[in-house]
Amino acid sequence: MAEVRRHAVVAGAGIGGLTAALALHRSGWRVTVCERAPGPTAAGAGIVLAPNALRAFDTIGFDATRAAGRAVPAAMGLRRPDGRWLNRADTAAMAARYGRPPLAVHRAALTDALAAALPAGTVRYATAVTAVDRADGTEGADAADGADGSSPVVRTTAGDLAADLAVAADGIHSPLRRLHFPDHPGLHYAGETAWRTVLPAGGAADASAAETWGRGERFGIVPLADGRTYVFATAVAPEGHRPPGVRAELLRRFGTWHDPIPALLERIDPADVLRHDLYDLAAPLPRYHRGRLAWLGDAAHAMTPNLGQGGCQAVEDAVVLAHLLSGAAASGVPAALAAYSAARRARTDCLRVRSRRAGRVAALSHPLAVAVRDLAVRATPAGVARRAMDDLFDGFTLPAVTPAPGE
């Protein structure tokens, strides 16, 4: 008789959800990914895959460079609006320190590559997960606890799915987080709004990735591995503030900043600009699991983009989750998820807090505070700045798998 494969249902086909699906698939699981969007989209922004995320991908045999090539920025650093560099680091030095340089890719290219590595039919679009209940009919916030060994039933807009495991990778506004942690305070507005877009290849290109800090405003330029350019901007603004005219607003704020910012702004198609207020989780979740349901990525620990680690930590989550489940029998899933929660919660919450603090420094607007900030950045030796990132870029590890008694 053929062995019945364990079945995992993943809510969300973003980077974290698809990485979890691929990692579980390569560990022997049958996987179904439910995505509420009607299909894959070419819209979106860039993502810088830091060395820690690339190392996590390595452990599941996924080569991220196949998504968009191997080109990397020649340097990365911080600038002032007049163009003066506050600091600058060659990516060759990062590669020497961490074993590889960061890789900047389009998010859509990465998710397409992850989806293509899965069996046909794994991803079901236009299918939203609405709840995770127990097979015995228990519903509500405690329905997925499964401590008695019961398996979850995943409720979707296309029908119910029986599963041995449910994974909530349903994003920063995670409905499953709100359902199962009803007393959690939810999201915290970071005080800034952001614009993001990807420009086609062409025009004057700079091989360096840079973020320029002004007074309560920032502008970032990241050359992508496929020749396109990812640009982003942030500004201190009231929550929900939406002046008309995207290009006019960006030109007003950044049009006099150093080259090539004005030229890049002229190339922007306003219809392709993503505009979002920035949020993080107001407080840590008490745990990243309930019985046979696990949360990962923004659903578990939404953080601001100031460290560039939101997507990278989702990749780490997914790989660690699959690793701890790889040797677990069906009855051992709740224990494996408890181990996952213990392995991931401290690191991700530390980065959530650290990213919030970094954002406050970057968003300073008082002239004296900005001058002191810029002086401190310029005065920090390159070696000290690199060592400050060691725990981030070298911090990914796979925890030991402890077999349950009798397994």
CSV table of N, CA, C and O in Angstrom, one decimal, residues 48 50 52 76 211 218 303-313 347-359 388-389 391-393:
chain,number,residue,atom,x,y,z
A,48,VAL,N,16.1,43.1,-1.9
A,48,VAL,CA,17.5,42.8,-1.8
A,48,VAL,C,17.6,41.5,-0.9
A,48,VAL,O,17.2,41.5,0.3
A,50,ALA,N,19.6,39.4,1.2
A,50,ALA,CA,20.8,39.5,2.0
A,50,ALA,C,21.5,38.1,2.1
A,50,ALA,O,20.8,37.1,1.8
A,52,ASN,N,22.0,36.2,4.5
A,52,ASN,CA,21.3,35.2,5.3
A,52,ASN,C,20.2,34.6,4.6
A,52,ASN,O,20.0,33.3,4.7
A,76,MET,N,27.3,49.7,-2.0
A,76,MET,CA,26.1,50.0,-1.3
A,76,MET,C,26.4,51.1,-0.3
A,76,MET,O,27.5,51.0,0.3
A,211,GLU,N,21.0,54.7,-0.6
A,211,GLU,CA,19.8,55.3,0.0
A,211,GLU,C,20.3,56.7,0.5
A,211,GLU,O,21.3,56.9,1.1
A,218,ARG,N,13.5,60.1,2.5
A,218,ARG,CA,14.6,59.2,2.0
A,218,ARG,C,14.3,58.8,0.6
A,218,ARG,O,13.1,58.7,0.2
A,303,MET,N,7.6,43.8,10.1
A,303,MET,CA,8.6,44.8,10.5
A,303,MET,C,8.7,45.9,9.4
A,303,MET,O,8.4,45.6,8.2
A,304,THR,N,9.2,47.1,9.7
A,304,THR,CA,9.4,48.1,8.7
A,304,THR,C,10.6,47.7,7.8
A,304,THR,O,11.4,46.8,8.2
A,305,PRO,N,10.7,48.3,6.7
A,305,PRO,CA,11.8,47.9,5.7
A,305,PRO,C,13.1,48.5,6.0
A,305,PRO,O,14.0,48.4,5.1
A,306,ASN,N,13.4,49.1,7.1
A,306,ASN,CA,14.6,49.9,7.3
A,306,ASN,C,15.9,49.0,7.4
A,306,ASN,O,16.9,49.5,7.1
A,307,LEU,N,15.8,47.7,7.7
A,307,LEU,CA,16.9,46.8,7.6
A,307,LEU,C,16.9,46.0,6.4
A,307,LEU,O,17.8,45.2,6.2
A,308,GLY,N,15.9,46.1,5.6
A,308,GLY,CA,15.8,45.3,4.4
A,308,GLY,C,15.6,43.8,4.7
A,308,GLY,O,16.1,42.9,4.0
A,309,GLN,N,15.0,43.5,5.8
A,309,GLN,CA,14.9,42.1,6.3
A,309,GLN,C,13.5,41.5,6.3
A,309,GLN,O,13.4,40.3,6.7
A,310,GLY,N,12.5,42.2,5.9
A,310,GLY,CA,11.2,41.6,6.0
A,310,GLY,C,11.1,40.3,5.2
A,310,GLY,O,10.7,39.3,5.7
A,311,GLY,N,11.4,40.4,3.9
A,311,GLY,CA,11.3,39.2,3.1
A,311,GLY,C,12.4,38.2,3.4
A,311,GLY,O,12.1,37.0,3.3
A,312,CYS,N,13.5,38.7,3.8
A,312,CYS,CA,14.6,37.7,4.2
A,312,CYS,C,14.3,36.9,5.4
A,312,CYS,O,14.6,35.7,5.4
A,313,GLN,N,13.6,37.5,6.4
A,313,GLN,CA,13.2,36.8,7.5
A,313,GLN,C,12.1,35.8,7.2
A,313,GLN,O,12.0,34.7,7.8
A,347,ARG,N,14.7,36.0,17.4
A,347,ARG,CA,15.5,36.7,16.4
A,347,ARG,C,14.6,37.6,15.6
A,347,ARG,O,15.0,38.8,15.4
A,348,THR,N,13.4,37.2,15.2
A,348,THR,CA,12.6,38.1,14.4
A,348,THR,C,12.1,39.3,15.2
A,348,THR,O,12.0,40.4,14.7
A,349,ASP,N,11.8,39.1,16.5
A,349,ASP,CA,11.3,40.2,17.2
A,349,ASP,C,12.4,41.2,17.5
A,349,ASP,O,12.2,42.4,17.5
A,350,CYS,N,13.6,40.7,17.7
A,350,CYS,CA,14.7,41.6,17.9
A,350,CYS,C,14.9,42.5,16.6
A,350,CYS,O,15.1,43.7,16.7
A,351,LEU,N,14.8,41.9,15.4
A,351,LEU,CA,14.9,42.6,14.2
A,351,LEU,C,13.8,43.6,14.0
A,351,LEU,O,13.9,44.7,13.4
A,352,ARG,N,12.6,43.2,14.4
A,352,ARG,CA,11.4,44.1,14.3
A,352,ARG,C,11.7,45.4,15.1
A,352,ARG,O,11.5,46.5,14.6
A,353,VAL,N,12.2,45.2,16.3
A,353,VAL,CA,12.4,46.4,17.2
A,353,VAL,C,13.6,47.2,16.6
A,353,VAL,O,13.6,48.4,16.6
A,354,ARG,N,14.7,46.5,16.2
A,354,ARG,CA,15.8,47.2,15.6
A,354,ARG,C,15.5,48.0,14.4
A,354,ARG,O,16.0,49.1,14.2
A,355,SER,N,14.6,47.4,13.5
A,355,SER,CA,14.2,48.1,12.3
A,355,SER,C,13.4,49.3,12.7
A,355,SER,O,13.5,50.4,12.0
A,356,ARG,N,12.5,49.3,13.7
A,356,ARG,CA,11.8,50.4,14.1
A,356,ARG,C,12.7,51.5,14.6
A,356,ARG,O,12.5,52.7,14.2
A,357,ARG,N,13.7,51.2,15.4
A,357,ARG,CA,14.6,52.2,15.9
A,357,ARG,C,15.4,52.8,14.7
A,357,ARG,O,15.7,54.0,14.7
A,358,ALA,N,15.9,52.0,13.8
A,358,ALA,CA,16.6,52.5,12.6
A,358,ALA,C,15.8,53.5,11.8
A,358,ALA,O,16.3,54.5,11.4
A,359,GLY,N,14.5,53.2,11.7
A,359,GLY,CA,13.6,54.1,11.0
A,359,GLY,C,13.5,55.4,11.7
A,359,GLY,O,13.4,56.5,11.0
A,388,ALA,N,28.7,45.4,12.8
A,388,ALA,CA,27.3,45.6,13.4
A,388,ALA,C,26.3,44.8,12.7
A,388,ALA,O,25.2,44.6,13.2
A,389,MET,N,26.6,44.4,11.4
A,389,MET,CA,25.6,43.6,10.7
A,389,MET,C,25.9,42.1,10.8
A,389,MET,O,25.2,41.3,10.2
A,391,ASP,N,25.5,39.9,13.1
A,391,ASP,CA,24.4,39.0,13.7
A,391,ASP,C,23.2,38.9,12.8
A,391,ASP,O,22.5,37.9,12.8
A,392,LEU,N,23.1,39.9,11.9
A,392,LEU,CA,22.0,39.9,10.9
A,392,LEU,C,22.3,38.9,9.7
A,392,LEU,O,21.6,38.0,9.4
A,393,PHE,N,23.5,39.2,9.1
A,393,PHE,CA,23.8,38.4,7.9
A,393,PHE,C,24.4,37.0,8.2
A,393,PHE,O,24.3,36.1,7.3
